Amino acid sequence: MNAIVTLNEVVKEYRLGSVVVPAVRGVTLAIDTGEFLSIAGPSGSGKTTLLNLIGCVDTATRGTVTVDGQNTATLSERALTDLRLHKLGFIFQSFNLIGVLNVFQNVEFPLLLLGNVSKVERTRRVEKIIEQVGLSEHIRHRPNELSGGQRQRVAIARALVTNPRIVLADEPTANLDSVTGDKIIQLMKHMNDNQDTTFIFSTHDPKVTRYADRVIRLKDGQIDDENGVPAKPLAVSA
Amino acid sequence: MFSVFFAEILIKIAIRNLFSAKLKSLILGSFVFAGTILVVVGNSLLDSIDDSMSRSIVDSFSGHIQVYSDSAKDELSLFGGMIMGREDIGKIDDFAGIRNELLKIDNVLSVIPMGIDTALVQKANTIDVELAELRDAVRTNNKPKIQAKSRHIRRIVGLLEGELKNLDNVARTKDRQEDEEHIRRAASAVFWSDFSQDPLAALEFLENKIAPLSLESQDIFLRYIGTNIEAFKATFPLFEVVKGNAVPNGRRGFMFNDFIYETQIKHKVAVRIDTIKKARDEENRMLATDEELQQLVRQNVAQFKEVAFQLDDEETAMVRQHLKDKLNLGTDEQEFSIILQQFLEMNDDNFSIRERFFYEYITPHLALYAIPIGGTLTITGLTRAGYVRNVNVPVYGTFQFKSLEKSALSGGQNLMDMMTFRDLYGFGTADRVEENAEIKKEFGVVEVARENADEALFGGEDAAIVSDSATTGFDEFKNVDLQGAQRYTQALLERIYTSDEINTGVALNAAIMLKDPTRLDETVAVINRVSQEKNLGIQAVTWRAASGLVGQFITLVRAVLYVAIFIIFVVALVIINNSMVMATLERVREIGTMRAIGAQRGFVLWMLLVETAAISLFFGGVGAMAGSGLVLTLGQVGIPAGADILVFLFSGPRLYPFLAPIHLVIAFFVLLGVSVASTFYPALIAMRVTPLQAMQEEE
Amino acid sequence: MIRLAQFFTAFSVLLSWIGPGFALSEVEMQQMLRTVDDRQRNGGDYKALCYIETKEKGKSDVVYDAVVYRRDIDDKLMILFLRPKTEQGKGYLRIDKNLWMYDPTVGKWERRTERERIGGTDSRRADFDESRLAEEYTPTYGGAEKLGKFGVHKIMLTAKDGVDVAFPVVHLWLDQTSGNVLKRQEFALSGRLMRTAYYPKWTKLFSESKNAEVWYPQEIRIYDEVEKNNSTVVLIREVDLRSLDANMFTKAWLESKSR
């Protein structure tokens, strides 16, 4: 087995007052290392919840979620945070950069959290990844001086700088125009191709899913057509 | 898990955040700034005042340590307690013995005996004074003096008659009618033409019928320190003679504190004029606008008699002429009283001229001081139960404590020799005690205790006998020489006591000067221990404890300052807390993002802490520097003592504050405390932020 | 001298209005006070040798040998101290409402008040002066009591309006048999007890000027009720009722004694 993530009969329910709202209703899934996986489905289908469960920012109500061999239900909040730091990278729909820090500092941030990376090493890695996302010219700029696409590139750089096993992206293109969104997905695909990093991204945009190795379609918290043939990957322009 | 890597990013984030919200930071910072200035400047000023006040007290008369009886009912209070009454501080029976023991303690430099008490001094009626002089003149048959004094008294009687007429007639009691008759008689030409026929009878009439009508006499309470004046002069560096001389070594004598001499012993009209002059010259107050000064002028006008009574016919004529010549006041037809009142009705335009006139042409005819230097002060000592004891003591001069001239507080104590003090307080000298014992023995009165007096006096078989007596009369003056007292007191006044004699006997308390004042508390403890071990029966207290409310003044002001600092920092704390809470709520996404990326809760806490600490330390640092700068500048320039009380606190006309580094350290820790405390609640909120909140889209 | 009264009226008269256990009417009480006053009054002059001894806590005892002169017709009183030597020649002179004190060591006359403690002891001018109880106070009856082995009437006195006395309220315990004052308590206006005095020995002396006996207490014991440990004893050692010089009650006379 080289599945990096497995979900087994995972149920996630939210409590809104006295009403229990099920967001994920029994999902079983295995994701292999290096996959470029898309989770698709309409709004409210449970995409984000599923991503959160895999991303260790939330835990399942029932069922087991295993990330890099560890059952997240058995881990403390602290250990989960550690797991996120070392094994996961996040790309957010709204980019979520730290406004007061410039590009370099934003990308450097997770390395600082790691705590054991020397300044020289940090600079090398940050500069390299920024170059890879094509923002070397903007390395001293603040997020509010960048366009949406550029910000998302910074976010990608930040997610990848720690060499995570998995990168999770929740609707990474939702706040971008289609051309830019397309470029971002292509960048992610490129990174996926060059590294052994698993990418899992959610989207409700069918145009985006075509880059995926595999598409998981969710409907009402359940996998709709898992056996459906994934869309054929397109050639990635570097 | 906090590491140097963190520190870098935390500080970066904190500083960026502070700069991104400049206004907010500035508002927060200004509170911290103000608070820190208060801590540094306030404490430095208080320390400086404490230091200068301690000089005012220690070097004027308290010494570093005071000792007094350990069986005292009340605490020693050098400046007087809360009440007008006197404290019962017991007594030190054998001062010389105690002094020897204390001098054996290594840090003790000198021990000065003291007894602080309050006595009553009567400033008599002018008319009583004049009558006494007339009586003196009659006795010595000094004709010119009899003439002059008679005329003067006749003037006063005339003034009294006028005054009595002016009273409304509603209160015309039988007594009043009698009084009027007496006055008419005393004012009549016949009375004075017949005066020489029986001057003593006429005097008795004036003294007993007329003088009581003018009850302007005044009692003054004088607080004094009975001490070894020679040792006192040598020990207390602030002591200096102002008028006259110090009491010669070993003599009995009294020295007024110059402040009291100028404010209470001086002629009242003169004191009021002095007060107005000082207010105008030094405080820029104006008669036209200052209600208090106007009041003084009104009092002077109303009490013109205080001047008029002291002038005899000749002097009145002279003053009248001068008033006319120099000030163009009064006409020949006008009564002198009216002219004098016009003169005393001063305003801003004529004050300076009239003040000079008053001292040049009027005061030479007045008894400017009720008790002149070189004169004799009759002190009526009040024993605790209110018994009185009179002692005559020569007044040698006045003194002040250097640079504290204007301070009423340091001006509260007069000085008296120790022997007179003992007489007044009721401790007899050895020969008196012996004589009293002899007289007691002669009569052999058996003591009967109060508790069973009823039974002891009336219960026995032979009680309450009614007896007959058959005396044939007696001569009370047989074997009695009534001039003994005069000779005795005269001899006492001429006697020169040695230091040993002065030290031998009772003292109420004693001042101790130390070789090393920094070992104050330690030496107090040593004295108390020695007293216990050797059964000396004394207790030692620091000058601060001995100066009662005055000593606690600084503690009180410090308490007020701390309350102010506390309030300002509580306000700062609340504001910082609120703004941090707001900031935290605004930054929920950011914090959530950090948490998602892998920041632990501890990181979030540190982030907020560093941010508030950065504000506090930056503005606190600026505040501390500004405060230090202010203190150092004031230390060069000095703070003027505006009010008289400040002269005492400042130990002089200006205070030169110094900076104590300890207050910067205190400020640092206070700020640190405030930062931590104000971060507590926002940190709680921030740590509850979950990574999930980073994912949520703002609507 | 001092205040306690004496009847020179017959003993039987006394008995007729002092019956043990019966409350006294106001008239009877007035009569008793008048009797007390009358007994001590001499028609002519009066001179007494006195010894005063005061104990004050924590201080040396104060003792005086003094002579008291009285001219009751003119309400004049003079006290002259004979011993100890520091007090020699010191004196008090009461004329009308003036109470003068002369101190030869100071050479000065000073005005004093009714509350003056004579020579600094706990005795007052009134202790040495003629008794004027009926004139100065209004009585109310306080009941019959026992004082030691004596039956006494307790009478409470309040000072009349406008009368200057040292104490506005006085309680008297009068011997039912002799009518003499045995005990006297004095109160301040506030009701606070100030002094308690005892008169354990009464003596009478025939006066030619009065043509009757004059009574005086040989001993007065005064306890200070404010400063509890202080007490004063006054002994009236000898009384002389012969006429005194006409010019005696003057400042000049008192001064001359020590000059």
mmCIF file of N, CA and C in Angstrom, chain A residues 14 48 52 55-58 77-79 81-82 84-86 88 90 92-102 105 108-119 122 142 158 170 175, chain B residues 1 3-10 12-20 587 589-603 607 687 689-698:
data_model
loop_
_atom_site.group_PDB
_atom_site.id
_atom_site.type_symbol
_atom_site.label_atom_id
_atom_site.label_comp_id
_atom_site.label_asym_id
_atom_site.label_seq_id
_atom_site.Cartn_x
_atom_site.Cartn_y
_atom_site.Cartn_z
ATOM 1 N N TYR A 14 -22.160 18.278 11.982
ATOM 2 C CA TYR A 14 -22.047 19.549 12.715
ATOM 3 C C TYR A 14 -23.301 19.758 13.508
ATOM 4 N N THR A 48 -15.329 20.927 1.266
ATOM 5 C CA THR A 48 -14.448 21.605 2.221
ATOM 6 C C THR A 48 -14.273 20.765 3.482
ATOM 7 N N ASN A 52 -10.909 19.439 5.056
ATOM 8 C CA ASN A 52 -10.518 19.754 6.431
ATOM 9 C C ASN A 52 -10.148 18.495 7.212
ATOM 10 N N GLY A 55 -6.933 17.453 6.018
ATOM 11 C CA GLY A 55 -5.919 18.445 6.393
ATOM 12 C C GLY A 55 -5.670 18.533 7.882
ATOM 13 N N CYS A 56 -6.325 17.642 8.663
ATOM 14 C CA CYS A 56 -6.080 17.614 10.101
ATOM 15 C C CYS A 56 -6.470 18.900 10.819
ATOM 16 N N VAL A 57 -7.351 19.682 10.195
ATOM 17 C CA VAL A 57 -7.835 20.839 10.925
ATOM 18 C C VAL A 57 -9.187 20.520 11.545
ATOM 19 N N ASP A 58 -9.656 19.337 11.295
ATOM 20 C CA ASP A 58 -10.927 18.924 11.865
ATOM 21 C C ASP A 58 -10.864 17.403 12.018
ATOM 22 N N GLU A 77 -4.340 17.722 19.872
ATOM 23 C CA GLU A 77 -4.418 18.957 19.096
ATOM 24 C C GLU A 77 -3.014 19.407 18.708
ATOM 25 N N ARG A 78 -2.111 19.250 19.684
ATOM 26 C CA ARG A 78 -0.720 19.650 19.486
ATOM 27 C C ARG A 78 -0.037 18.801 18.399
ATOM 28 N N ALA A 79 -0.304 17.498 18.480
ATOM 29 C CA ALA A 79 0.300 16.579 17.507
ATOM 30 C C ALA A 79 -0.280 16.818 16.125
ATOM 31 N N THR A 81 -1.308 19.711 15.027
ATOM 32 C CA THR A 81 -0.668 20.937 14.551
ATOM 33 C C THR A 81 0.717 20.615 13.999
ATOM 34 N N ASP A 82 1.420 19.763 14.727
ATOM 35 C CA ASP A 82 2.749 19.332 14.304
ATOM 36 C C ASP A 82 2.693 18.607 12.967
ATOM 37 N N ARG A 84 0.419 18.950 10.680
ATOM 38 C CA ARG A 84 0.134 19.933 9.634
ATOM 39 C C ARG A 84 1.419 20.652 9.224
ATOM 40 N N LEU A 85 2.202 21.000 10.234
ATOM 41 C CA LEU A 85 3.421 21.762 9.958
ATOM 42 C C LEU A 85 4.404 20.956 9.106
ATOM 43 N N HIS A 86 4.560 19.682 9.499
ATOM 44 C CA HIS A 86 5.602 18.889 8.839
ATOM 45 C C HIS A 86 5.141 18.185 7.577
ATOM 46 N N LEU A 88 1.913 18.672 5.847
ATOM 47 C CA LEU A 88 0.876 19.238 5.004
ATOM 48 C C LEU A 88 1.204 20.652 4.577
ATOM 49 N N PHE A 90 -0.984 24.103 2.825
ATOM 50 C CA PHE A 90 -2.346 24.575 2.574
ATOM 51 C C PHE A 90 -2.368 25.709 1.574
ATOM 52 N N PHE A 92 -5.304 28.366 0.202
ATOM 53 C CA PHE A 92 -6.670 28.755 0.549
ATOM 54 C C PHE A 92 -7.330 29.472 -0.594
ATOM 55 N N GLN A 93 -8.653 29.427 -0.552
ATOM 56 C CA GLN A 93 -9.438 30.106 -1.584
ATOM 57 C C GLN A 93 -9.110 31.600 -1.611
ATOM 58 N N SER A 94 -8.953 32.213 -0.395
ATOM 59 C CA SER A 94 -8.683 33.667 -0.331
ATOM 60 C C SER A 94 -7.215 33.947 -0.079
ATOM 61 N N PHE A 95 -6.379 33.015 -0.400
ATOM 62 C CA PHE A 95 -4.906 33.117 -0.334
ATOM 63 C C PHE A 95 -4.361 33.156 1.084
ATOM 64 N N ASN A 96 -5.065 33.934 2.009
ATOM 65 C CA ASN A 96 -4.690 33.976 3.422
ATOM 66 C C ASN A 96 -3.204 34.227 3.675
ATOM 67 N N LEU A 97 -2.703 35.251 3.005
ATOM 68 C CA LEU A 97 -1.331 35.638 3.308
ATOM 69 C C LEU A 97 -1.343 36.559 4.527
ATOM 70 N N ILE A 98 -0.192 36.649 5.208
ATOM 71 C CA ILE A 98 -0.108 37.542 6.349
ATOM 72 C C ILE A 98 0.236 38.928 5.837
ATOM 73 N N GLY A 99 -0.738 39.815 6.015
ATOM 74 C CA GLY A 99 -0.675 41.114 5.353
ATOM 75 C C GLY A 99 0.530 41.954 5.699
ATOM 76 N N VAL A 100 1.001 41.826 6.909
ATOM 77 C CA VAL A 100 2.089 42.702 7.344
ATOM 78 C C VAL A 100 3.445 42.186 6.881
ATOM 79 N N LEU A 101 3.488 40.954 6.337
ATOM 80 C CA LEU A 101 4.774 40.401 5.901
ATOM 81 C C LEU A 101 4.872 40.459 4.392
ATOM 82 N N ASN A 102 6.098 40.609 3.897
ATOM 83 C CA ASN A 102 6.262 40.625 2.440
ATOM 84 C C ASN A 102 6.320 39.196 1.897
ATOM 85 N N GLN A 105 8.861 36.891 3.462
ATOM 86 C CA GLN A 105 8.557 36.559 4.856
ATOM 87 C C GLN A 105 7.374 35.601 4.957
ATOM 88 N N GLU A 108 8.646 32.309 4.081
ATOM 89 C CA GLU A 108 9.588 31.844 5.098
ATOM 90 C C GLU A 108 8.876 31.375 6.371
ATOM 91 N N PHE A 109 7.659 31.932 6.600
ATOM 92 C CA PHE A 109 6.955 31.721 7.858
ATOM 93 C C PHE A 109 6.910 30.257 8.338
ATOM 94 N N PRO A 110 6.465 29.302 7.470
ATOM 95 C CA PRO A 110 6.418 27.911 7.961
ATOM 96 C C PRO A 110 7.803 27.343 8.284
ATOM 97 N N LEU A 111 8.808 27.836 7.589
ATOM 98 C CA LEU A 111 10.169 27.361 7.888
ATOM 99 C C LEU A 111 10.591 27.816 9.286
ATOM 100 N N LEU A 112 10.185 29.051 9.627
ATOM 101 C CA LEU A 112 10.485 29.565 10.961
ATOM 102 C C LEU A 112 9.776 28.729 12.013
ATOM 103 N N LEU A 113 8.539 28.355 11.690
ATOM 104 C CA LEU A 113 7.792 27.542 12.648
ATOM 105 C C LEU A 113 8.483 26.192 12.872
ATOM 106 N N LEU A 114 9.104 25.671 11.827
ATOM 107 C CA LEU A 114 9.817 24.392 11.966
ATOM 108 C C LEU A 114 10.912 24.515 13.016
ATOM 109 N N GLY A 115 11.509 25.670 13.042
ATOM 110 C CA GLY A 115 12.385 25.961 14.160
ATOM 111 C C GLY A 115 13.792 25.441 14.035
ATOM 112 N N ASN A 116 14.075 24.567 13.086
ATOM 113 C CA ASN A 116 15.415 23.999 13.056
ATOM 114 C C ASN A 116 16.102 24.210 11.702
ATOM 115 N N VAL A 117 15.622 25.222 10.964
ATOM 116 C CA VAL A 117 16.215 25.492 9.669
ATOM 117 C C VAL A 117 17.053 26.774 9.773
ATOM 118 N N SER A 118 18.274 26.668 9.379
ATOM 119 C CA SER A 118 19.172 27.813 9.526
ATOM 120 C C SER A 118 18.766 28.925 8.567
ATOM 121 N N LYS A 119 19.257 30.084 8.849
ATOM 122 C CA LYS A 119 18.865 31.244 8.056
ATOM 123 C C LYS A 119 19.328 31.087 6.594
ATOM 124 N N ARG A 122 17.105 28.632 4.989
ATOM 125 C CA ARG A 122 15.774 29.215 4.767
ATOM 126 C C ARG A 122 15.811 30.089 3.515
ATOM 127 N N ARG A 142 4.682 43.478 -0.598
ATOM 128 C CA ARG A 142 3.659 43.054 0.360
ATOM 129 C C ARG A 142 2.480 42.470 -0.420
ATOM 130 N N ARG A 158 4.372 29.084 -0.267
ATOM 131 C CA ARG A 158 4.361 28.891 1.176
ATOM 132 C C ARG A 158 3.978 27.437 1.520
ATOM 133 N N ASP A 170 -8.217 24.395 -1.125
ATOM 134 C CA ASP A 170 -9.669 24.493 -1.096
ATOM 135 C C ASP A 170 -10.108 25.585 -2.063
ATOM 136 N N ASN A 175 -11.446 32.578 -6.441
ATOM 137 C CA ASN A 175 -11.379 34.029 -6.396
ATOM 138 C C ASN A 175 -10.531 34.609 -7.529
ATOM 139 N N MET B 1 8.924 25.739 23.375
ATOM 140 C CA MET B 1 9.070 25.631 21.943
ATOM 141 C C MET B 1 9.386 26.980 21.339
ATOM 142 N N SER B 3 11.613 29.753 20.256
ATOM 143 C CA SER B 3 13.022 29.733 19.892
ATOM 144 C C SER B 3 13.417 31.055 19.281
ATOM 145 N N VAL B 4 14.676 31.128 19.007
ATOM 146 C CA VAL B 4 15.206 32.346 18.423
ATOM 147 C C VAL B 4 14.599 32.603 17.041
ATOM 148 N N PHE B 5 14.197 31.530 16.380
ATOM 149 C CA PHE B 5 13.544 31.692 15.077
ATOM 150 C C PHE B 5 12.239 32.429 15.231
ATOM 151 N N PHE B 6 11.572 32.049 16.309
ATOM 152 C CA PHE B 6 10.298 32.694 16.626
ATOM 153 C C PHE B 6 10.485 34.159 16.877
ATOM 154 N N ALA B 7 11.474 34.420 17.740
ATOM 155 C CA ALA B 7 11.661 35.794 18.192
ATOM 156 C C ALA B 7 11.704 36.715 16.993
ATOM 157 N N GLU B 8 12.427 36.288 15.992
ATOM 158 C CA GLU B 8 12.590 37.125 14.835
ATOM 159 C C GLU B 8 11.249 37.439 14.181
ATOM 160 N N ILE B 9 10.511 36.369 13.931
ATOM 161 C CA ILE B 9 9.246 36.582 13.228
ATOM 162 C C ILE B 9 8.240 37.318 14.110
ATOM 163 N N LEU B 10 8.271 37.000 15.413
ATOM 164 C CA LEU B 10 7.330 37.643 16.332
ATOM 165 C C LEU B 10 7.553 39.136 16.358
ATOM 166 N N LYS B 12 9.074 40.910 14.135
ATOM 167 C CA LYS B 12 8.715 41.461 12.829
ATOM 168 C C LYS B 12 7.217 41.718 12.734
ATOM 169 N N ILE B 13 6.474 40.675 13.112
ATOM 170 C CA ILE B 13 5.012 40.801 13.021
ATOM 171 C C ILE B 13 4.529 41.919 13.937
ATOM 172 N N ALA B 14 5.047 41.925 15.155
ATOM 173 C CA ALA B 14 4.591 42.913 16.129
ATOM 174 C C ALA B 14 4.838 44.325 15.624
ATOM 175 N N ILE B 15 6.064 44.550 15.159
ATOM 176 C CA ILE B 15 6.400 45.905 14.715
ATOM 177 C C ILE B 15 5.574 46.299 13.513
ATOM 178 N N ARG B 16 5.417 45.337 12.576
ATOM 179 C CA ARG B 16 4.588 45.640 11.412
ATOM 180 C C ARG B 16 3.176 45.992 11.830
ATOM 181 N N ASN B 17 2.666 45.230 12.779
ATOM 182 C CA ASN B 17 1.308 45.482 13.240
ATOM 183 C C ASN B 17 1.174 46.852 13.872
ATOM 184 N N LEU B 18 2.154 47.190 14.703
ATOM 185 C CA LEU B 18 2.092 48.488 15.379
ATOM 186 C C LEU B 18 2.107 49.616 14.364
ATOM 187 N N PHE B 19 2.958 49.457 13.324
ATOM 188 C CA PHE B 19 3.034 50.528 12.340
ATOM 189 C C PHE B 19 1.820 50.570 11.446
ATOM 190 N N SER B 20 1.177 49.427 11.281
ATOM 191 C CA SER B 20 0.008 49.418 10.418
ATOM 192 C C SER B 20 -1.185 50.064 11.114
ATOM 193 N N ARG B 587 -8.193 39.756 13.351
ATOM 194 C CA ARG B 587 -7.135 38.918 12.800
ATOM 195 C C ARG B 587 -7.425 37.438 12.945
ATOM 196 N N ARG B 589 -8.803 35.365 10.907
ATOM 197 C CA ARG B 589 -8.391 34.600 9.717
ATOM 198 C C ARG B 589 -6.886 34.384 9.706
ATOM 199 N N GLU B 590 -6.208 35.495 10.020
ATOM 200 C CA GLU B 590 -4.753 35.419 9.978
ATOM 201 C C GLU B 590 -4.245 34.388 10.996
ATOM 202 N N ILE B 591 -4.821 34.483 12.215
ATOM 203 C CA ILE B 591 -4.392 33.552 13.255
ATOM 204 C C ILE B 591 -4.762 32.121 12.876
ATOM 205 N N GLY B 592 -5.993 31.981 12.332
ATOM 206 C CA GLY B 592 -6.424 30.655 11.877
ATOM 207 C C GLY B 592 -5.481 30.107 10.831
ATOM 208 N N THR B 593 -5.060 30.981 9.921
ATOM 209 C CA THR B 593 -4.126 30.568 8.873
ATOM 210 C C THR B 593 -2.815 30.073 9.486
ATOM 211 N N MET B 594 -2.329 30.857 10.404
ATOM 212 C CA MET B 594 -1.078 30.467 11.059
ATOM 213 C C MET B 594 -1.230 29.128 11.744
ATOM 214 N N ARG B 595 -2.359 28.965 12.407
ATOM 215 C CA ARG B 595 -2.610 27.708 13.106
ATOM 216 C C ARG B 595 -2.670 26.563 12.099
ATOM 217 N N ALA B 596 -3.326 26.810 10.923
ATOM 218 C CA ALA B 596 -3.452 25.767 9.911
ATOM 219 C C ALA B 596 -2.085 25.400 9.361
ATOM 220 N N ILE B 597 -1.288 26.409 9.159
ATOM 221 C CA ILE B 597 0.035 26.179 8.604
ATOM 222 C C ILE B 597 0.905 25.402 9.583
ATOM 223 N N GLY B 598 0.558 25.498 10.875
ATOM 224 C CA GLY B 598 1.320 24.684 11.828
ATOM 225 C C GLY B 598 1.805 25.437 13.050
ATOM 226 N N ALA B 599 1.267 26.676 13.280
ATOM 227 C CA ALA B 599 1.670 27.398 14.485
ATOM 228 C C ALA B 599 0.906 26.869 15.681
ATOM 229 N N GLN B 600 1.642 26.582 16.761
ATOM 230 C CA GLN B 600 0.989 26.107 17.979
ATOM 231 C C GLN B 600 0.309 27.288 18.682
ATOM 232 N N ARG B 601 -0.541 26.937 19.669
ATOM 233 C CA ARG B 601 -1.216 27.991 20.433
ATOM 234 C C ARG B 601 -0.214 28.914 21.142
ATOM 235 N N GLY B 602 0.853 28.300 21.633
ATOM 236 C CA GLY B 602 1.888 29.080 22.329
ATOM 237 C C GLY B 602 2.431 30.203 21.461
ATOM 238 N N PHE B 603 2.539 29.904 20.172
ATOM 239 C CA PHE B 603 3.060 30.899 19.243
ATOM 240 C C PHE B 603 2.128 32.105 19.189
ATOM 241 N N MET B 607 2.872 35.875 20.248
ATOM 242 C CA MET B 607 2.718 36.926 19.261
ATOM 243 C C MET B 607 2.039 38.148 19.894
ATOM 244 N N MET B 687 -6.219 32.203 21.375
ATOM 245 C CA MET B 687 -5.837 30.783 21.422
ATOM 246 C C MET B 687 -7.000 29.855 21.107
ATOM 247 N N VAL B 689 -8.920 30.430 18.634
ATOM 248 C CA VAL B 689 -9.106 30.448 17.175
ATOM 249 C C VAL B 689 -8.595 29.129 16.600
ATOM 250 N N THR B 690 -9.420 28.483 15.778
ATOM 251 C CA THR B 690 -9.008 27.198 15.212
ATOM 252 C C THR B 690 -8.596 27.412 13.762
ATOM 253 N N PRO B 691 -7.854 26.456 13.215
ATOM 254 C CA PRO B 691 -7.458 26.552 11.803
ATOM 255 C C PRO B 691 -8.667 26.597 10.881
ATOM 256 N N LEU B 692 -9.767 26.037 11.366
ATOM 257 C CA LEU B 692 -10.964 26.036 10.545
ATOM 258 C C LEU B 692 -11.373 27.438 10.146
ATOM 259 N N GLN B 693 -11.102 28.388 11.103
ATOM 260 C CA GLN B 693 -11.551 29.752 10.860
ATOM 261 C C GLN B 693 -10.759 30.410 9.732
ATOM 262 N N ALA B 694 -9.660 29.759 9.340
ATOM 263 C CA ALA B 694 -8.911 30.279 8.203
ATOM 264 C C ALA B 694 -9.587 29.916 6.896
ATOM 265 N N MET B 695 -10.339 28.831 6.964
ATOM 266 C CA MET B 695 -10.951 28.330 5.738
ATOM 267 C C MET B 695 -12.230 29.076 5.405
ATOM 268 N N GLN B 696 -12.861 29.577 6.472
ATOM 269 C CA GLN B 696 -14.161 30.180 6.230
ATOM 270 C C GLN B 696 -14.018 31.455 5.424
ATOM 271 N N GLU B 697 -14.903 31.583 4.499
ATOM 272 C CA GLU B 697 -14.894 32.765 3.657
ATOM 273 C C GLU B 697 -15.723 33.846 4.317
ATOM 274 N N GLU B 698 -15.159 35.056 4.325
ATOM 275 C CA GLU B 698 -16.007 36.126 4.861
ATOM 276 C C GLU B 698 -17.110 36.374 3.857
#
